[in-house]
Structure formats: C-alpha cells, structure tokens
Amino acid sequence: MDSSDGRILILVVIATILFAVGRRFQRTVDTWAGWGKAVQAAAEAAGKVPEAKSAAWAAVRRMIVVGLGALILFAVVANAIRYG
C-alpha cells in the first residue's frame, strides 16, 4: 500500500469513528432531554394526585348514596307489590 493510500484509509477510519462518536453524543443529549421532560411530567402528575384522590372519594360517596337510594326504592316497590 502506497503512503497516500494509507493516509486516505486513516482519514476514512478517523471520519467513521468521529461520526459514530457524534451519533452517540447526540443520542445521549436527546436521552438526557427526554429524562428532564419525564421528571417534569412526573412532578406535574404528582401535583394532581391530591385533587384526583378527593374526586375519586367523592365519586365513591355519591355511588354509595345512589346505591342506598336504589335499594330503598327497590324495598318500597317490593313492599307495595307484596301488600298491594
């Protein structure tokens, strides 16, 4: 191999290595940015937990009231049919 061919081969190898390192660096930067967004989203979600919890318990209480109301109505109708 001629010395100029060797230099070209070395330049190609160095360019390939730099390309691979640059791609890896860009992937690292993108991943780091995604992690930051995920942490921010988790913090926002954690802030919404108390109001979601209170809304869920309010829905459970309403369901119990509606269920009891339906049970009482069913008992009244069953009594009316039985004695009517």
mmCIF file of C-alpha atoms in Angstrom:
data_model
loop_
_atom_site.group_PDB
_atom_site.id
_atom_site.type_symbol
_atom_site.label_atom_id
_atom_site.label_comp_id
_atom_site.label_asym_id
_atom_site.label_seq_id
_atom_site.Cartn_x
_atom_site.Cartn_y
_atom_site.Cartn_z
ATOM 1 C CA MET A 1 0.000 0.000 0.000
ATOM 2 C CA ASP A 2 1.299 3.380 -1.024
ATOM 3 C CA SER A 3 1.735 6.012 1.728
ATOM 4 C CA SER A 4 -1.039 8.254 0.272
ATOM 5 C CA ASP A 5 -3.430 5.278 0.253
ATOM 6 C CA GLY A 6 -2.567 4.643 3.882
ATOM 7 C CA ARG A 7 -3.285 8.284 4.765
ATOM 8 C CA ILE A 8 -6.654 8.147 2.982
ATOM 9 C CA LEU A 9 -7.524 4.934 4.825
ATOM 10 C CA ILE A 10 -6.583 6.526 8.155
ATOM 11 C CA LEU A 11 -8.721 9.586 7.327
ATOM 12 C CA VAL A 12 -11.682 7.345 6.457
ATOM 13 C CA VAL A 13 -11.282 5.385 9.701
ATOM 14 C CA ILE A 14 -10.995 8.602 11.750
ATOM 15 C CA ALA A 15 -14.051 10.097 9.991
ATOM 16 C CA THR A 16 -16.044 6.926 10.680
ATOM 17 C CA ILE A 17 -15.027 6.957 14.334
ATOM 18 C CA LEU A 18 -15.911 10.657 14.670
ATOM 19 C CA PHE A 19 -19.276 10.016 13.014
ATOM 20 C CA ALA A 20 -20.036 7.163 15.419
ATOM 21 C CA VAL A 21 -18.971 9.245 18.428
ATOM 22 C CA GLY A 22 -21.076 12.184 17.218
ATOM 23 C CA ARG A 23 -24.137 9.968 16.811
ATOM 24 C CA ARG A 24 -23.622 8.537 20.292
ATOM 25 C CA PHE A 25 -23.235 12.065 21.714
ATOM 26 C CA GLN A 26 -26.446 13.226 20.002
ATOM 27 C CA ARG A 27 -28.335 10.200 21.304
ATOM 28 C CA THR A 28 -27.050 10.962 24.810
ATOM 29 C CA VAL A 29 -28.165 14.599 24.568
ATOM 30 C CA ASP A 30 -31.612 13.553 23.313
ATOM 31 C CA THR A 31 -31.966 10.965 26.066
ATOM 32 C CA TRP A 32 -30.932 13.490 28.710
ATOM 33 C CA ALA A 33 -33.527 15.966 27.418
ATOM 34 C CA GLY A 34 -36.195 13.248 27.442
ATOM 35 C CA TRP A 35 -35.299 12.373 31.024
ATOM 36 C CA GLY A 36 -35.713 16.009 32.046
ATOM 37 C CA LYS A 37 -39.153 16.133 30.430
ATOM 38 C CA ALA A 38 -40.128 12.882 32.149
ATOM 39 C CA VAL A 39 -39.095 14.255 35.547
ATOM 40 C CA GLN A 40 -41.113 17.415 34.892
ATOM 41 C CA ALA A 41 -44.162 15.393 33.808
ATOM 42 C CA ALA A 42 -43.870 13.234 36.939
ATOM 43 C CA ALA A 43 -43.757 16.335 39.132
ATOM 44 C CA GLU A 44 -46.865 17.728 37.413
ATOM 45 C CA ALA A 45 -48.643 14.390 37.816
ATOM 46 C CA ALA A 46 -47.701 14.242 41.495
ATOM 47 C CA GLY A 47 -49.233 17.681 41.951
ATOM 48 C CA LYS A 48 -52.538 16.405 40.545
ATOM 49 C CA VAL A 49 -52.741 13.371 42.856
ATOM 50 C CA PRO A 50 -54.455 15.058 45.857
ATOM 51 C CA GLU A 51 -57.298 16.550 43.788
ATOM 52 C CA ALA A 52 -57.734 13.290 41.859
ATOM 53 C CA LYS A 53 -57.873 11.386 45.146
ATOM 54 C CA SER A 54 -60.526 13.678 46.585
ATOM 55 C CA ALA A 55 -62.545 13.483 43.345
ATOM 56 C CA ALA A 56 -62.354 9.680 43.431
ATOM 57 C CA TRP A 57 -63.550 9.530 47.050
ATOM 58 C CA ALA A 58 -66.370 11.959 46.249
ATOM 59 C CA ALA A 59 -67.441 9.683 43.394
ATOM 60 C CA VAL A 60 -67.392 6.668 45.724
ATOM 61 C CA ARG A 61 -69.541 8.519 48.275
ATOM 62 C CA ARG A 62 -72.019 9.523 45.553
ATOM 63 C CA MET A 63 -72.177 5.931 44.323
ATOM 64 C CA ILE A 64 -72.911 4.678 47.840
ATOM 65 C CA VAL A 65 -75.699 7.263 48.246
ATOM 66 C CA VAL A 66 -77.208 6.363 44.862
ATOM 67 C CA GLY A 67 -76.934 2.652 45.680
ATOM 68 C CA LEU A 68 -78.645 3.116 49.024
ATOM 69 C CA GLY A 69 -81.343 5.200 47.353
ATOM 70 C CA ALA A 70 -81.915 2.484 44.756
ATOM 71 C CA LEU A 71 -82.040 -0.159 47.496
ATOM 72 C CA ILE A 72 -84.616 1.826 49.459
ATOM 73 C CA LEU A 73 -86.683 2.402 46.312
ATOM 74 C CA PHE A 74 -86.497 -1.309 45.495
ATOM 75 C CA ALA A 75 -87.626 -2.187 49.038
ATOM 76 C CA VAL A 76 -90.555 0.257 48.830
ATOM 77 C CA VAL A 77 -91.667 -1.078 45.435
ATOM 78 C CA ALA A 78 -91.304 -4.703 46.594
ATOM 79 C CA ASN A 79 -93.371 -3.909 49.716
ATOM 80 C CA ALA A 80 -96.013 -2.160 47.627
ATOM 81 C CA ILE A 81 -96.290 -5.139 45.290
ATOM 82 C CA ARG A 82 -96.365 -7.598 48.195
ATOM 83 C CA TYR A 83 -99.079 -5.804 50.172
ATOM 84 C CA GLY A 84 -100.890 -4.187 47.253
#
